[in-house]
PDB file of C-alpha atoms in Angstrom:
ATOM      1  CA  UNK P 262     156.947 323.857 -42.436  1.00 58.00           C
ATOM      2  CA  UNK P 263     154.406 321.428 -40.995  1.00 66.00           C
ATOM      3  CA  UNK P 264     151.846 322.735 -38.555  1.00 75.00           C
ATOM      4  CA  UNK P 265     151.910 321.648 -34.922  1.00 86.00           C
ATOM      5  CA  UNK P 266     149.397 318.928 -34.151  1.00 92.00           C
ATOM      6  CA  UNK P 267     146.536 319.575 -31.746  1.00 93.00           C
ATOM      7  CA  UNK P 268     145.096 316.912 -29.456  1.00 92.00           C
ATOM      8  CA  UNK P 269     142.208 316.524 -31.912  1.00 94.00           C
ATOM      9  CA  UNK P 270     144.664 316.024 -34.796  1.00 95.00           C
ATOM     10  CA  UNK P 271     146.512 313.353 -32.819  1.00 94.00           C
ATOM     11  CA  UNK P 272     143.235 311.597 -31.986  1.00 93.00           C
ATOM     12  CA  UNK P 273     142.190 311.723 -35.643  1.00 95.00           C
ATOM     13  CA  UNK P 274     145.475 310.161 -36.785  1.00 95.00           C
ATOM     14  CA  UNK P 275     145.180 307.424 -34.148  1.00 93.00           C
ATOM     15  CA  UNK P 276     141.621 306.693 -35.289  1.00 93.00           C
ATOM     16  CA  UNK P 277     142.848 306.558 -38.871  1.00 95.00           C
ATOM     17  CA  UNK P 278     145.437 303.990 -37.812  1.00 94.00           C
ATOM     18  CA  UNK P 279     142.789 301.997 -35.915  1.00 91.00           C
ATOM     19  CA  UNK P 280     140.767 301.808 -39.130  1.00 90.00           C
ATOM     20  CA  UNK P 281     143.762 301.029 -41.369  1.00 91.00           C
ATOM     21  CA  UNK P 282     142.881 298.126 -43.718  1.00 88.00           C
ATOM     22  CA  UNK P 283     144.826 294.978 -42.895  1.00 83.00           C
ATOM     23  CA  UNK P 284     145.413 294.224 -46.574  1.00 83.00           C
ATOM     24  CA  UNK P 285     147.057 297.604 -47.249  1.00 88.00           C
ATOM     25  CA  UNK P 286     150.745 298.291 -46.673  1.00 92.00           C
ATOM     26  CA  UNK P 287     151.439 300.808 -43.903  1.00 95.00           C
ATOM     27  CA  UNK P 288     154.309 303.275 -44.228  1.00 95.00           C
ATOM     28  CA  UNK P 289     154.850 306.728 -42.778  1.00 96.00           C
ATOM     29  CA  UNK P 290     154.498 308.235 -46.253  1.00 96.00           C
ATOM     30  CA  UNK P 291     151.172 306.479 -46.824  1.00 96.00           C
ATOM     31  CA  UNK P 292     149.985 307.642 -43.430  1.00 96.00           C
ATOM     32  CA  UNK P 293     150.915 311.255 -44.268  1.00 96.00           C
ATOM     33  CA  UNK P 294     148.963 310.931 -47.543  1.00 96.00           C
ATOM     34  CA  UNK P 295     145.952 309.431 -45.757  1.00 96.00           C
ATOM     35  CA  UNK P 296     145.959 312.216 -43.147  1.00 96.00           C
ATOM     36  CA  UNK P 297     146.107 314.834 -45.909  1.00 95.00           C
ATOM     37  CA  UNK P 298     143.273 313.135 -47.801  1.00 95.00           C
ATOM     38  CA  UNK P 299     140.947 312.356 -44.873  1.00 94.00           C
ATOM     39  CA  UNK P 300     141.526 315.390 -42.648  1.00 94.00           C
ATOM     40  CA  UNK P 301     143.010 317.947 -45.058  1.00 93.00           C
ATOM     41  CA  UNK P 302     145.957 318.223 -42.691  1.00 93.00           C
ATOM     42  CA  UNK P 303     149.308 318.805 -44.361  1.00 93.00           C
ATOM     43  CA  UNK P 304     152.021 317.342 -42.162  1.00 93.00           C
ATOM     44  CA  UNK P 305     155.280 315.422 -42.343  1.00 94.00           C
ATOM     45  CA  UNK P 306     156.483 312.022 -41.241  1.00 94.00           C
ATOM     46  CA  UNK P 307     158.711 313.667 -38.657  1.00 95.00           C
ATOM     47  CA  UNK P 308     155.824 315.607 -37.135  1.00 94.00           C
ATOM     48  CA  UNK P 309     153.759 312.441 -36.825  1.00 96.00           C
ATOM     49  CA  UNK P 310     156.660 310.433 -35.390  1.00 94.00           C
ATOM     50  CA  UNK P 311     157.243 312.997 -32.633  1.00 94.00           C
ATOM     51  CA  UNK P 312     153.863 312.204 -31.103  1.00 94.00           C
ATOM     52  CA  UNK P 313     154.195 309.161 -28.855  1.00 92.00           C
ATOM     53  CA  UNK P 314     150.506 308.202 -29.187  1.00 93.00           C
ATOM     54  CA  UNK P 315     150.769 308.179 -32.971  1.00 95.00           C
ATOM     55  CA  UNK P 316     154.094 306.357 -32.934  1.00 95.00           C
ATOM     56  CA  UNK P 317     152.760 303.624 -30.622  1.00 92.00           C
ATOM     57  CA  UNK P 318     149.587 303.189 -32.685  1.00 92.00           C
ATOM     58  CA  UNK P 319     151.657 303.065 -35.883  1.00 95.00           C
ATOM     59  CA  UNK P 320     153.989 300.406 -34.459  1.00 93.00           C
ATOM     60  CA  UNK P 321     151.076 298.245 -33.326  1.00 89.00           C
ATOM     61  CA  UNK P 322     149.207 298.469 -36.640  1.00 91.00           C
ATOM     62  CA  UNK P 323     152.429 297.959 -38.615  1.00 92.00           C
ATOM     63  CA  UNK P 324     153.013 294.666 -36.763  1.00 89.00           C
ATOM     64  CA  UNK P 325     149.467 293.548 -37.566  1.00 86.00           C
ATOM     65  CA  UNK P 326     149.658 294.556 -41.228  1.00 87.00           C
ATOM     66  CA  UNK P 327     153.051 292.948 -41.776  1.00 85.00           C
ATOM     67  CA  UNK P 328     151.820 289.730 -40.180  1.00 78.00           C
ATOM     68  CA  UNK P 329     154.412 289.670 -37.405  1.00 65.00           C
ATOM     69  CA  UNK P 330     151.997 289.494 -34.496  1.00 61.00           C
ATOM     70  CA  UNK P 331     150.040 286.542 -33.073  1.00 63.00           C
ATOM     71  CA  UNK P 332     146.760 288.327 -33.893  1.00 62.00           C
ATOM     72  CA  UNK P 333     147.768 288.700 -37.542  1.00 57.00           C
ATOM     73  CA  UNK P 334     148.724 285.034 -37.801  1.00 54.00           C
ATOM     74  CA  UNK P 335     145.400 283.999 -36.244  1.00 60.00           C
ATOM     75  CA  UNK P 336     143.513 286.290 -38.633  1.00 60.00           C
ATOM     76  CA  UNK P 337     145.260 284.748 -41.648  1.00 55.00           C
ATOM     77  CA  UNK P 338     144.349 281.248 -40.495  1.00 55.00           C
ATOM     78  CA  UNK P 339     140.698 282.169 -39.940  1.00 66.00           C
ATOM     79  CA  UNK P 340     138.446 281.385 -42.894  1.00 74.00           C
ATOM     80  CA  UNK P 341     135.049 283.070 -42.673  1.00 75.00           C
ATOM     81  CA  UNK P 342     132.165 283.391 -45.085  1.00 82.00           C
ATOM     82  CA  UNK P 343     131.971 286.816 -46.691  1.00 80.00           C
ATOM     83  CA  UNK P 344     128.839 287.648 -44.697  1.00 78.00           C
ATOM     84  CA  UNK P 345     130.789 287.325 -41.446  1.00 83.00           C
ATOM     85  CA  UNK P 346     134.085 288.766 -42.668  1.00 79.00           C
ATOM     86  CA  UNK P 347     132.857 292.380 -42.564  1.00 80.00           C
ATOM     87  CA  UNK P 348     131.529 291.936 -39.030  1.00 85.00           C
ATOM     88  CA  UNK P 349     134.759 290.248 -37.922  1.00 82.00           C
ATOM     89  CA  UNK P 350     136.836 293.071 -39.419  1.00 81.00           C
ATOM     90  CA  UNK P 351     134.703 295.688 -37.669  1.00 85.00           C
ATOM     91  CA  UNK P 352     135.024 293.834 -34.365  1.00 88.00           C
ATOM     92  CA  UNK P 353     138.792 293.552 -34.791  1.00 85.00           C
ATOM     93  CA  UNK P 354     139.078 297.313 -35.436  1.00 86.00           C
ATOM     94  CA  UNK P 355     137.084 298.082 -32.284  1.00 90.00           C
ATOM     95  CA  UNK P 356     139.227 295.689 -30.240  1.00 89.00           C
ATOM     96  CA  UNK P 357     142.374 297.436 -31.511  1.00 86.00           C
ATOM     97  CA  UNK P 358     140.902 300.818 -30.612  1.00 89.00           C
ATOM     98  CA  UNK P 359     140.008 299.645 -27.115  1.00 92.00           C
ATOM     99  CA  UNK P 360     143.468 298.149 -26.575  1.00 88.00           C
ATOM    100  CA  UNK P 361     145.166 301.363 -27.742  1.00 89.00           C
ATOM    101  CA  UNK P 362     142.975 303.563 -25.538  1.00 91.00           C
ATOM    102  CA  UNK P 363     143.541 301.328 -22.506  1.00 92.00           C
ATOM    103  CA  UNK P 364     147.317 301.509 -23.044  1.00 90.00           C
ATOM    104  CA  UNK P 365     147.147 305.316 -23.366  1.00 91.00           C
ATOM    105  CA  UNK P 366     145.031 305.520 -20.215  1.00 94.00           C
ATOM    106  CA  UNK P 367     147.520 303.390 -18.267  1.00 92.00           C
ATOM    107  CA  UNK P 368     150.402 305.610 -19.378  1.00 92.00           C
ATOM    108  CA  UNK P 369     148.482 308.709 -18.275  1.00 93.00           C
ATOM    109  CA  UNK P 370     147.773 307.114 -14.887  1.00 94.00           C
ATOM    110  CA  UNK P 371     151.470 306.317 -14.474  1.00 94.00           C
ATOM    111  CA  UNK P 372     152.315 309.935 -15.337  1.00 94.00           C
ATOM    112  CA  UNK P 373     149.757 311.195 -12.828  1.00 93.00           C
ATOM    113  CA  UNK P 374     151.216 309.014 -10.063  1.00 92.00           C
ATOM    114  CA  UNK P 375     154.711 310.250 -10.896  1.00 94.00           C
ATOM    115  CA  UNK P 376     153.567 313.878 -10.734  1.00 93.00           C
ATOM    116  CA  UNK P 377     151.693 313.284  -7.473  1.00 90.00           C
ATOM    117  CA  UNK P 378     154.714 311.612  -5.891  1.00 91.00           C
ATOM    118  CA  UNK P 379     157.093 314.348  -7.038  1.00 93.00           C
ATOM    119  CA  UNK P 380     154.726 317.087  -5.868  1.00 93.00           C
ATOM    120  CA  UNK P 381     154.417 315.571  -2.391  1.00 91.00           C
ATOM    121  CA  UNK P 382     158.202 315.127  -2.234  1.00 93.00           C
ATOM    122  CA  UNK P 383     158.533 318.870  -2.830  1.00 93.00           C
ATOM    123  CA  UNK P 384     156.076 319.795  -0.079  1.00 93.00           C
ATOM    124  CA  UNK P 385     152.833 320.191  -2.008  1.00 92.00           C
ATOM    125  CA  UNK P 386     149.672 318.709  -0.534  1.00 88.00           C
ATOM    126  CA  UNK P 387     146.867 316.976  -2.396  1.00 86.00           C
ATOM    127  CA  UNK P 388     144.600 319.887  -1.444  1.00 89.00           C
ATOM    128  CA  UNK P 389     146.963 322.346  -3.130  1.00 89.00           C
ATOM    129  CA  UNK P 390     147.060 320.182  -6.237  1.00 88.00           C
ATOM    130  CA  UNK P 391     143.264 319.958  -6.482  1.00 88.00           C
ATOM    131  CA  UNK P 392     142.612 323.704  -6.144  1.00 90.00           C
ATOM    132  CA  UNK P 393     140.685 325.073  -9.143  1.00 90.00           C
ATOM    133  CA  UNK P 394     142.597 327.123 -11.668  1.00 89.00           C
ATOM    134  CA  UNK P 395     142.557 330.872 -11.187  1.00 86.00           C
ATOM    135  CA  UNK P 396     140.117 332.681 -13.444  1.00 85.00           C
ATOM    136  CA  UNK P 397     141.180 335.636 -15.539  1.00 82.00           C
ATOM    137  CA  UNK P 398     140.124 338.956 -13.998  1.00 75.00           C
ATOM    138  CA  UNK P 399     137.728 340.891 -16.230  1.00 55.00           C
ATOM    139  CA  UNK P 400     138.715 344.490 -16.973  1.00 51.00           C
TER     140      UNK P 400
END
């Protein structure tokens, strides 16, 4: 049975997808193999697919790798000298990472607003929501 993924595991898999080479085919099985190789984390396709952050990152990278996105088409049409190709690839990876993180941040903000709205609808105040967590009493 595959182990449950921690937040760090999910972040590692998303980073792995951000760095996925554009000339290499992306499948769930290859991703599972890459995770096992790079992070020594034995998991399954199903475990990875359950995580929405991983699934969204996979879908985005899959579209780029398969050439079905405008960015992929533009990249194919761009002819650069080899000295600039490495820098362009690095820049493209960073842009993908930034775009993914911004999308994740926006989804978290939407979730926060939903929780805040629902909490106020059920009579909770902002002050109650911002109270610090109770500390465990020492014995």
